[in-house]
mmCIF file of C-alpha atoms in Angstrom:
data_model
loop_
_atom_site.group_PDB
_atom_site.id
_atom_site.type_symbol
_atom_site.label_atom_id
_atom_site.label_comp_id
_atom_site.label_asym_id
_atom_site.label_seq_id
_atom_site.Cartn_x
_atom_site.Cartn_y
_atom_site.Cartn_z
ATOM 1 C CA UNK A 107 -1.387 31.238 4.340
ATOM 2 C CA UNK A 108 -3.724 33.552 5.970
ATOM 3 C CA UNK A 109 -2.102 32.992 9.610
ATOM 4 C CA UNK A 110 1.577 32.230 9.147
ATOM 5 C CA UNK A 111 0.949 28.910 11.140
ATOM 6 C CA UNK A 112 2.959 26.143 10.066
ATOM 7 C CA UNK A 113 1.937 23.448 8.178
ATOM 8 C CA UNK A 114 2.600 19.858 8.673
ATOM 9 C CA UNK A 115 0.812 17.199 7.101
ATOM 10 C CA UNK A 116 0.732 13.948 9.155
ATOM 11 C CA UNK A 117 0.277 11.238 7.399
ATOM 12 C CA UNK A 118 0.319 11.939 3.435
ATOM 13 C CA UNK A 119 -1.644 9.975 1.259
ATOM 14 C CA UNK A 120 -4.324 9.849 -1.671
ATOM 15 C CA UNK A 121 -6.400 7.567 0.230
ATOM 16 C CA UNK A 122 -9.247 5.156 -2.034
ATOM 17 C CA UNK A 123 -8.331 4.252 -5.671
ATOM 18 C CA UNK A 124 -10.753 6.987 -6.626
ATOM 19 C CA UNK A 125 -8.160 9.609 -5.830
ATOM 20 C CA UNK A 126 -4.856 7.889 -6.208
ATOM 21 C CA UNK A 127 -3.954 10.059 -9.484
ATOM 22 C CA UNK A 128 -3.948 13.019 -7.554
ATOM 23 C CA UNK A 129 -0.877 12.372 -5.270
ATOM 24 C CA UNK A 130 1.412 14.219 -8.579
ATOM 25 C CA UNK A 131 -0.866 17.522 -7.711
ATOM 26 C CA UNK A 132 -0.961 17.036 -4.233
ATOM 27 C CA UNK A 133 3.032 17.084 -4.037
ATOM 28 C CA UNK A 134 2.493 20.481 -6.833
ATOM 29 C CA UNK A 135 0.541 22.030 -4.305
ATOM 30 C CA UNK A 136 2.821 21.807 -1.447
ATOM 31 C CA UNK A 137 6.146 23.153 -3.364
ATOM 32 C CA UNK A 138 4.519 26.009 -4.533
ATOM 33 C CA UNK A 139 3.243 26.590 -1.151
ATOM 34 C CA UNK A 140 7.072 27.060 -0.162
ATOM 35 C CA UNK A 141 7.780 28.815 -3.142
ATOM 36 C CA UNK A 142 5.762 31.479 -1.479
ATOM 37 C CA UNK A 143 6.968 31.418 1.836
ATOM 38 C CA UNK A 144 4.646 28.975 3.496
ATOM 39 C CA UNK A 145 6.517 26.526 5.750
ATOM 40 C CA UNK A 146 4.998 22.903 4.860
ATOM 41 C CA UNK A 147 6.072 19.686 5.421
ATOM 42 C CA UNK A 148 4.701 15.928 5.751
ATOM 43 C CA UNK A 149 5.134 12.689 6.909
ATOM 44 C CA UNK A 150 4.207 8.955 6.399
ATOM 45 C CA UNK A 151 4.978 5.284 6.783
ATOM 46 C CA UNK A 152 6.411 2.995 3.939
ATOM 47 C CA UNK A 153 3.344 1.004 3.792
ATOM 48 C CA UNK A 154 -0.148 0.613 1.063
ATOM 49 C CA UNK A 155 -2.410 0.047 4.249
ATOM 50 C CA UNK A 156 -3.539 2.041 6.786
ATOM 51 C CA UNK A 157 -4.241 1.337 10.145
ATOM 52 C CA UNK A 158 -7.628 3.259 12.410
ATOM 53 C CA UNK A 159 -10.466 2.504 14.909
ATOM 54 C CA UNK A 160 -13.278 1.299 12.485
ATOM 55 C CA UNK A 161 -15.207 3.768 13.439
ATOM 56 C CA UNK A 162 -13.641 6.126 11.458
ATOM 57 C CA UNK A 163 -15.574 4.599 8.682
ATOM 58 C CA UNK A 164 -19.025 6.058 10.315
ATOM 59 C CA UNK A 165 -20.259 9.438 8.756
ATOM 60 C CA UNK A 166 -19.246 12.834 10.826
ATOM 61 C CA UNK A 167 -22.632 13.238 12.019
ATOM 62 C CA UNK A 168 -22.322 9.449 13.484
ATOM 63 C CA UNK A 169 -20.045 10.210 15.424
ATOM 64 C CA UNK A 170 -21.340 12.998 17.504
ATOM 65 C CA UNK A 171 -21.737 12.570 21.187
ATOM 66 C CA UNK A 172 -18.987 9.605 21.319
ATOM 67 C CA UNK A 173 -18.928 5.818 21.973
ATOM 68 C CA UNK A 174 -22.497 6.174 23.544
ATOM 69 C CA UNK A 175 -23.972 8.467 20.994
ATOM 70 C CA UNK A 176 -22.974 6.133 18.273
ATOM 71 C CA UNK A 177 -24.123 2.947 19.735
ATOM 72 C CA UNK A 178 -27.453 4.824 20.424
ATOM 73 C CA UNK A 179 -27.551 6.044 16.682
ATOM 74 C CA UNK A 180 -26.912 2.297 15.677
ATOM 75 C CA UNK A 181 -29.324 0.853 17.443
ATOM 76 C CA UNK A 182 -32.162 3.333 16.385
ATOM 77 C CA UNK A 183 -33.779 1.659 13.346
ATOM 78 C CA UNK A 184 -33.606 4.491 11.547
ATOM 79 C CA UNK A 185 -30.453 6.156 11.979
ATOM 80 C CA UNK A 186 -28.864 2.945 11.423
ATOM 81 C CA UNK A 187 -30.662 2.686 7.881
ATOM 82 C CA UNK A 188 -29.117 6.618 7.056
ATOM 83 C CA UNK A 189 -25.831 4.730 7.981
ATOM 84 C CA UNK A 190 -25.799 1.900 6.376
ATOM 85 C CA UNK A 191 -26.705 4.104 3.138
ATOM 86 C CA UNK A 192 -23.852 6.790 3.862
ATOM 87 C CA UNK A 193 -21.459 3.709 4.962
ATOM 88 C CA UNK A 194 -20.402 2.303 1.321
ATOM 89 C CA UNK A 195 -19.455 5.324 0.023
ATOM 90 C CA UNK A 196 -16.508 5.563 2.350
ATOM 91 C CA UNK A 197 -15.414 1.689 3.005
ATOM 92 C CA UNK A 198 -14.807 1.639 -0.762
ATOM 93 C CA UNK A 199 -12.201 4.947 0.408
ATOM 94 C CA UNK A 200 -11.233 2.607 2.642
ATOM 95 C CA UNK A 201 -10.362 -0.099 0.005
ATOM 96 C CA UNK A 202 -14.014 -1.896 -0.017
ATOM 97 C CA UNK A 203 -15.262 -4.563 2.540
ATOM 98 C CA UNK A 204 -12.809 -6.972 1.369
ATOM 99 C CA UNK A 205 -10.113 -4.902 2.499
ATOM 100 C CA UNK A 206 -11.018 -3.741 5.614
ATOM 101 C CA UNK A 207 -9.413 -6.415 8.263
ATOM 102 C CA UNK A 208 -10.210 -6.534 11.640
ATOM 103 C CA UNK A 209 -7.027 -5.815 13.697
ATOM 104 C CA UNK A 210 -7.976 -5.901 17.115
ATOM 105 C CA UNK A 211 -11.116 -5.819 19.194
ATOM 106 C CA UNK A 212 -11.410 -4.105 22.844
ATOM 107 C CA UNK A 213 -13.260 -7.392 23.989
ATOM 108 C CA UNK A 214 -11.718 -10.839 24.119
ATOM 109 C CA UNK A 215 -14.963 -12.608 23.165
ATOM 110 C CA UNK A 216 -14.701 -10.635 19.718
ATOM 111 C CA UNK A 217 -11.009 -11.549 19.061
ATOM 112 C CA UNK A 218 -12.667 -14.950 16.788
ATOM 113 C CA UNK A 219 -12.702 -12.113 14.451
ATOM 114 C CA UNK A 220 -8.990 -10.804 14.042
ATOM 115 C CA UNK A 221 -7.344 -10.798 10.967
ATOM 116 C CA UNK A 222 -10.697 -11.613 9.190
ATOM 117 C CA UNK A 223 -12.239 -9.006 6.512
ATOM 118 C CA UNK A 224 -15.548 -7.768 7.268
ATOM 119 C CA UNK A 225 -16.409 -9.367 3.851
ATOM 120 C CA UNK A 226 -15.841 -12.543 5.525
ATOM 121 C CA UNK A 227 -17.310 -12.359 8.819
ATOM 122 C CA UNK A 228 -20.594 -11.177 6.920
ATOM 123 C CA UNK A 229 -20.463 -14.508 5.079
ATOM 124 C CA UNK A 230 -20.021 -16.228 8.198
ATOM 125 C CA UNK A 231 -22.768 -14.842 10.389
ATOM 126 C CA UNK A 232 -24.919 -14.805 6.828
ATOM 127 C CA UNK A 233 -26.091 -10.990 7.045
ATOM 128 C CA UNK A 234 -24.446 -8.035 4.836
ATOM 129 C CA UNK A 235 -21.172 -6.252 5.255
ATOM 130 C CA UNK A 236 -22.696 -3.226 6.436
ATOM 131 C CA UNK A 237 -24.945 -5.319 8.955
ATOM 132 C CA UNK A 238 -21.872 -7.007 10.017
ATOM 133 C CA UNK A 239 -20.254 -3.969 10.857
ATOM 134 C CA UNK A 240 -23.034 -2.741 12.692
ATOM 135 C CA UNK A 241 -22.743 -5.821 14.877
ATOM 136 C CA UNK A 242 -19.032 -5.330 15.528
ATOM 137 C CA UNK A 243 -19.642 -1.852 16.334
ATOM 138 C CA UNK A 244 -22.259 -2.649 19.395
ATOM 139 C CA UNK A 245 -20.573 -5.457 20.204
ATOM 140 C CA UNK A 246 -16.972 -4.031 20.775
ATOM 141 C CA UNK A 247 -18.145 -1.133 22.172
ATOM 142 C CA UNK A 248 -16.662 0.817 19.276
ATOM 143 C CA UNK A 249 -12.607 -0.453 20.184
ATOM 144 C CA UNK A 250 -12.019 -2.539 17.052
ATOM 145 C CA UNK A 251 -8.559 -1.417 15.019
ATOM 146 C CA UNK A 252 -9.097 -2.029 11.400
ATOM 147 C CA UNK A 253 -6.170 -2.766 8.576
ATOM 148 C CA UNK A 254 -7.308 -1.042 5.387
ATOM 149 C CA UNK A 255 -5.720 -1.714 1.576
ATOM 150 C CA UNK A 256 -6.374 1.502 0.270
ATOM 151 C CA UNK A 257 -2.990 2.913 -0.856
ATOM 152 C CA UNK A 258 -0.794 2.896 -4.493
ATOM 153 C CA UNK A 259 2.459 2.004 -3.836
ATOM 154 C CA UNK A 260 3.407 4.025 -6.491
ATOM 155 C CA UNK A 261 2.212 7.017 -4.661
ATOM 156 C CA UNK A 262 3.843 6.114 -1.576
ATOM 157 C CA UNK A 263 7.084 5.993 -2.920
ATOM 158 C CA UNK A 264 6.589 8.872 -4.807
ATOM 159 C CA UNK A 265 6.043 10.803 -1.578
ATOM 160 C CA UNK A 266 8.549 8.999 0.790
ATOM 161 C CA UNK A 267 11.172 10.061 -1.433
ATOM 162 C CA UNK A 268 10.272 13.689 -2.573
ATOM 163 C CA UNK A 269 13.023 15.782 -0.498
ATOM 164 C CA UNK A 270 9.963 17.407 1.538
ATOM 165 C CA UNK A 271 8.722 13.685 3.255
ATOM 166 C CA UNK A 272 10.113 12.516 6.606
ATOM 167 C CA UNK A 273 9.545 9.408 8.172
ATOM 168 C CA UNK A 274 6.620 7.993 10.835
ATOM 169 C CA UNK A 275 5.629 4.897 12.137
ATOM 170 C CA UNK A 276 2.296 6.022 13.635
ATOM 171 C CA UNK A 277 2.653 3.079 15.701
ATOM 172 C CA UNK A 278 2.423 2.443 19.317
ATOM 173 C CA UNK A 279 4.288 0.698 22.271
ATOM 174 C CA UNK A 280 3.653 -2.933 21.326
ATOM 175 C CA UNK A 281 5.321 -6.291 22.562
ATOM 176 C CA UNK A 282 5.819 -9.760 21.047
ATOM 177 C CA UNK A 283 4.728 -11.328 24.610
ATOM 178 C CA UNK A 284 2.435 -10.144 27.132
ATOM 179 C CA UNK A 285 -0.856 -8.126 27.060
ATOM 180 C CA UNK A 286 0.689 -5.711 24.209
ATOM 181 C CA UNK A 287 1.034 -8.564 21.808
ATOM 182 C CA UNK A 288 -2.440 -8.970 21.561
ATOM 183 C CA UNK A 289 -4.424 -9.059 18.052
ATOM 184 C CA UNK A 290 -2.991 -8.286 14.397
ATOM 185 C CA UNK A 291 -1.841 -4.679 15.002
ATOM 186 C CA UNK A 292 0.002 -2.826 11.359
ATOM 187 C CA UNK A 293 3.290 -4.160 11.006
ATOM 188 C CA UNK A 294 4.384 -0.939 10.897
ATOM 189 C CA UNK A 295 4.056 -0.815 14.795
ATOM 190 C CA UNK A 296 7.579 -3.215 14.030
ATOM 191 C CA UNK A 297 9.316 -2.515 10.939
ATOM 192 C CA UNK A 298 8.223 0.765 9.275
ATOM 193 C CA UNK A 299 11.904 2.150 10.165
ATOM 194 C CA UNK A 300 13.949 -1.068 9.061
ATOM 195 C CA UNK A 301 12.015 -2.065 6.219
ATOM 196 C CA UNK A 302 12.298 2.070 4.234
ATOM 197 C CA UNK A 303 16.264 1.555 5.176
ATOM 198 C CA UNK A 304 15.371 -2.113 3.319
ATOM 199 C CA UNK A 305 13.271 -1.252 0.671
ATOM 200 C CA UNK A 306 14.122 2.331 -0.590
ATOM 201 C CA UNK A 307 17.626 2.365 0.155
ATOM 202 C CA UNK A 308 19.308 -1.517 -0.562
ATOM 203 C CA UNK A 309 16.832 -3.021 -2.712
ATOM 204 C CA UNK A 310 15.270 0.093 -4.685
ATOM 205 C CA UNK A 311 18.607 2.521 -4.400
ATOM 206 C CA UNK A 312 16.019 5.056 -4.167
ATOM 207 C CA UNK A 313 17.627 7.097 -1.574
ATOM 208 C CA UNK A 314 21.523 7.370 0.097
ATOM 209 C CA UNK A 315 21.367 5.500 3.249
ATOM 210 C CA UNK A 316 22.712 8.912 4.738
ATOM 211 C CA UNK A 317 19.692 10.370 3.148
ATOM 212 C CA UNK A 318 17.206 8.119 5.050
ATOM 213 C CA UNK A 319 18.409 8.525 8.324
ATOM 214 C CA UNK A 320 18.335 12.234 8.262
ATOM 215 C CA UNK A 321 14.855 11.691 7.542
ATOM 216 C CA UNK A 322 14.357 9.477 10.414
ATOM 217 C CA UNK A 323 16.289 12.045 13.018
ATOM 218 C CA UNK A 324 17.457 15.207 12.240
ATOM 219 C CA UNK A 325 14.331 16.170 10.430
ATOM 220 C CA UNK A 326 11.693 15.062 12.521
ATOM 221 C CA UNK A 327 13.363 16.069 15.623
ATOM 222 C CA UNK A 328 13.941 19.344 14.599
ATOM 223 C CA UNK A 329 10.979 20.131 12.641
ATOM 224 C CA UNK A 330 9.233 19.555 15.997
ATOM 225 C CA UNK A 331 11.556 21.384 18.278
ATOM 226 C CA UNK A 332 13.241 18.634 19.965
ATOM 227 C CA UNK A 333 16.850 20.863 19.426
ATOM 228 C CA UNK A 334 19.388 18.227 21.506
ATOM 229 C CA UNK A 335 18.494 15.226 19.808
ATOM 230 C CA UNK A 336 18.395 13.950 15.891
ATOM 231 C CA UNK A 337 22.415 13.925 15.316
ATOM 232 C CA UNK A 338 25.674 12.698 16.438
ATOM 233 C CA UNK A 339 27.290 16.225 18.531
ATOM 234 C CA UNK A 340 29.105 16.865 21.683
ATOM 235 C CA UNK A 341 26.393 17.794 24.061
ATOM 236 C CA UNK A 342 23.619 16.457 22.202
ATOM 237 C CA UNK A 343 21.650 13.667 24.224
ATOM 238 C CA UNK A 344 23.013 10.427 23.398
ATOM 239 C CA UNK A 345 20.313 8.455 21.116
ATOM 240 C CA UNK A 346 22.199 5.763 18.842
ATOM 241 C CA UNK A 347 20.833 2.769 16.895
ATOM 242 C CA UNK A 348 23.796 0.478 15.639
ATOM 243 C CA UNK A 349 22.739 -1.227 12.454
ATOM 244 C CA UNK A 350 24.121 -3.543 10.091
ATOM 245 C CA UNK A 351 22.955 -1.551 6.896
ATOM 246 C CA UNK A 352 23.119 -4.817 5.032
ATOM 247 C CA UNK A 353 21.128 -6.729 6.968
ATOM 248 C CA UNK A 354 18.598 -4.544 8.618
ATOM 249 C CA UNK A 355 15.366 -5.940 7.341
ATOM 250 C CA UNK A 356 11.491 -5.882 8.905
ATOM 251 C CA UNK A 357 9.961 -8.993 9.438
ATOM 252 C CA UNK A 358 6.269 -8.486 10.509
ATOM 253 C CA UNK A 359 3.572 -8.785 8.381
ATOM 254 C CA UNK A 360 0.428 -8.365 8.206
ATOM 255 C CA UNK A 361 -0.527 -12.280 9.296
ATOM 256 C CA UNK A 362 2.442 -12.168 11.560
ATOM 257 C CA UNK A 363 2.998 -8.531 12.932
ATOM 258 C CA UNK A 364 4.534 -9.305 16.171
ATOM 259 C CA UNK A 365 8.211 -10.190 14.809
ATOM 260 C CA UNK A 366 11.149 -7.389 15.616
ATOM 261 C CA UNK A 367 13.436 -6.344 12.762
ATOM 262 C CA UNK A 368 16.992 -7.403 12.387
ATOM 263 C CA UNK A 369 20.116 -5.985 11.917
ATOM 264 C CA UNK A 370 19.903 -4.366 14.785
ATOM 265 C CA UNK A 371 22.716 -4.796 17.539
ATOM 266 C CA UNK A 372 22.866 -2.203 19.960
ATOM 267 C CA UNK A 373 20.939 0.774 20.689
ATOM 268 C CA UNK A 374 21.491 3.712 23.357
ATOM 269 C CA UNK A 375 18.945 5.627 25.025
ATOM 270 C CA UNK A 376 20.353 9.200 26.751
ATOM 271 C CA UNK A 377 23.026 7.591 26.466
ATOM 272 C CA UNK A 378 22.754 4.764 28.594
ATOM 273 C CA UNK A 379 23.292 0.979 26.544
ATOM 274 C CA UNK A 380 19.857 -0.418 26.359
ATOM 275 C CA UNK A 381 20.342 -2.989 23.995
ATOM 276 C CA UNK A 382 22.974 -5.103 23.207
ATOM 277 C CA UNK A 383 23.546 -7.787 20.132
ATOM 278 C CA UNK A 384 19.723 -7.621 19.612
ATOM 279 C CA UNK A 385 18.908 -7.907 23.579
ATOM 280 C CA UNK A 386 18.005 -5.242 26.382
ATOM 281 C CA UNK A 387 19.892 -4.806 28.539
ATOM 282 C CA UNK A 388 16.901 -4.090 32.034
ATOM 283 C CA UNK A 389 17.987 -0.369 31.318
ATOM 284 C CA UNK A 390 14.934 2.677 31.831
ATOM 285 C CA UNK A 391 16.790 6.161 30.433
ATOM 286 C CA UNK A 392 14.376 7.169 28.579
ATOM 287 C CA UNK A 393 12.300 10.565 29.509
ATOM 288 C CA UNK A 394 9.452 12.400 28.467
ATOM 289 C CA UNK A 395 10.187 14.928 25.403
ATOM 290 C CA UNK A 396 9.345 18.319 24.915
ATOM 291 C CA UNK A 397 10.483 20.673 23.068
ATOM 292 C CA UNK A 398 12.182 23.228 25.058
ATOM 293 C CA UNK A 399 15.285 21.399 25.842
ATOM 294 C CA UNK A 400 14.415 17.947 24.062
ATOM 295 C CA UNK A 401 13.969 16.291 27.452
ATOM 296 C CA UNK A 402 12.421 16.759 31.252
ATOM 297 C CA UNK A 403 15.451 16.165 33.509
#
């Protein structure tokens, strides 16, 4: 308010059960916000878990000095005791020990441990969760991706539909073969865009399928600049997904994340066909964005 800087919130959510009622205030707070001139906006993915480096769960000062300054603090006997008592505070944010899955670990001798809550590899190695963590942390170097149950889904369908939300996947370049189809990675990294057409549009009639796709393109694209992409125009660059709006469904999970959507036939990239009846076609068109022109020629 104070600077005139734009606003925009990325990703939305009341995170911990402790502060799920406060998503109907939260959503207050950012229409009156407009009412007054503000420029405020937000995004997130149509999914109750969250996805981050485990280390997020470590306590600011923790984290100072990075991946070395952190080992050294858990390996001190007694800066790892202040952890471990500032540490289950926040993993019950994070949904409690139970729900905190290990998604992928930066070393392969670790990856016994994917898809296993840190409840349960406590159990197994017969110390506490906190311990347990501490172990992963030294022992992974600090690279392990956590899964976290920590959402209401009530909440996030409240906000994907509120006229203000766009869509994000904050997912990565993954593969279903190959070095990127390592570990138990968010689904979303798959399916976040098929399964809101899925869920909130055919099975909930939450939204008009028109509806979600401007959320999905037009918004995004020009709420950060990227001015020749985000809709069908002469002139614009040529970025089309063909879809069977019946059909188009996400199929990763959690268990099984590396599974592509379908419904999808054909899609274009600047516009060059890139794939066809749900195959690519060896095409590269793609470019690097920015947001002068909405690509580097």
């Amino acid at each position: 308010e104070m600077t005139g800087v734009n606003l925009h919130i990325s990703h939305l959510k009341a995170q911990g059960e402790l502060n799920w009622h406060k998503m109907e205030n939260l959503l207050e707070m950012i229409e009156q916000a407009r009412l007054q001139g503000m420029e405020v906006t937000y995004d997130l993915y149509p999914y109750t878990k969250l996805n981050t480096l485990l280390m997020a769960l470590l306590p600011c000062w923790a984290q100072d000095g990075g991946v070395d300054g952190i080992i050294a603090r858990l390996r001190d006997p007694e800066d790892k005791n202040k952890i471990l008592h500032d540490l289950e505070p926040i993993a019950l944010k994070y949904g409690g020990w139970a729900n905190i899955v290990v998604a992928s670990c930066r070393l392969p001798e670790n990856s016994w441990c994917e898809g296993m809550p840190i409840r349960d590899i406590a159990v197994t190695q017969g110390i506490s969760e906190g311990e347990a963590f501490v172990k992963l942390m030294i022992g992974d170097k600090c690279g392990i991706m956590a899964v976290c149950s920590c959402l209401s889904d009530a909440n996030v369908e409240q906000a994907l539909i509120h006229p203000l939300a766009m869509l994000c996947s904050d997912g990565k370049i993954l593969c279903n073969t190959g070095d990127l189809s390592a570990g138990k990675p968010h689904p979303r990294n798959y399916g976040a865009f098929p399964r809101f057409i899925c869920r909130y549009v055919r099975e909930k009639g939450s939204l008009s399928l028109e509806d979600a796709v401007r959320r999905m393109t037009s918004y995004p694209a020009q709420k950060i600049g990227l001015h020749h992409r985000g809709i069908l125009k002469c002139r614009m660059k040529a970025d089309i997904l063909i879809f069977d709006a019946e059909k188009i469904k996400d199929n990763a999970t959690f268990d099984n994340p590396h599974q592509y959507a379908s419904g999808i036939g054909t899609m274009i990239i600047n516009g060059v066909v890139t794939v066809y009846r749900g195959r690519h076609t060896g095409a590269r068109a793609g470019s690097v964005l920015n947001c002068r022109d909405g690509c580097l020629e």
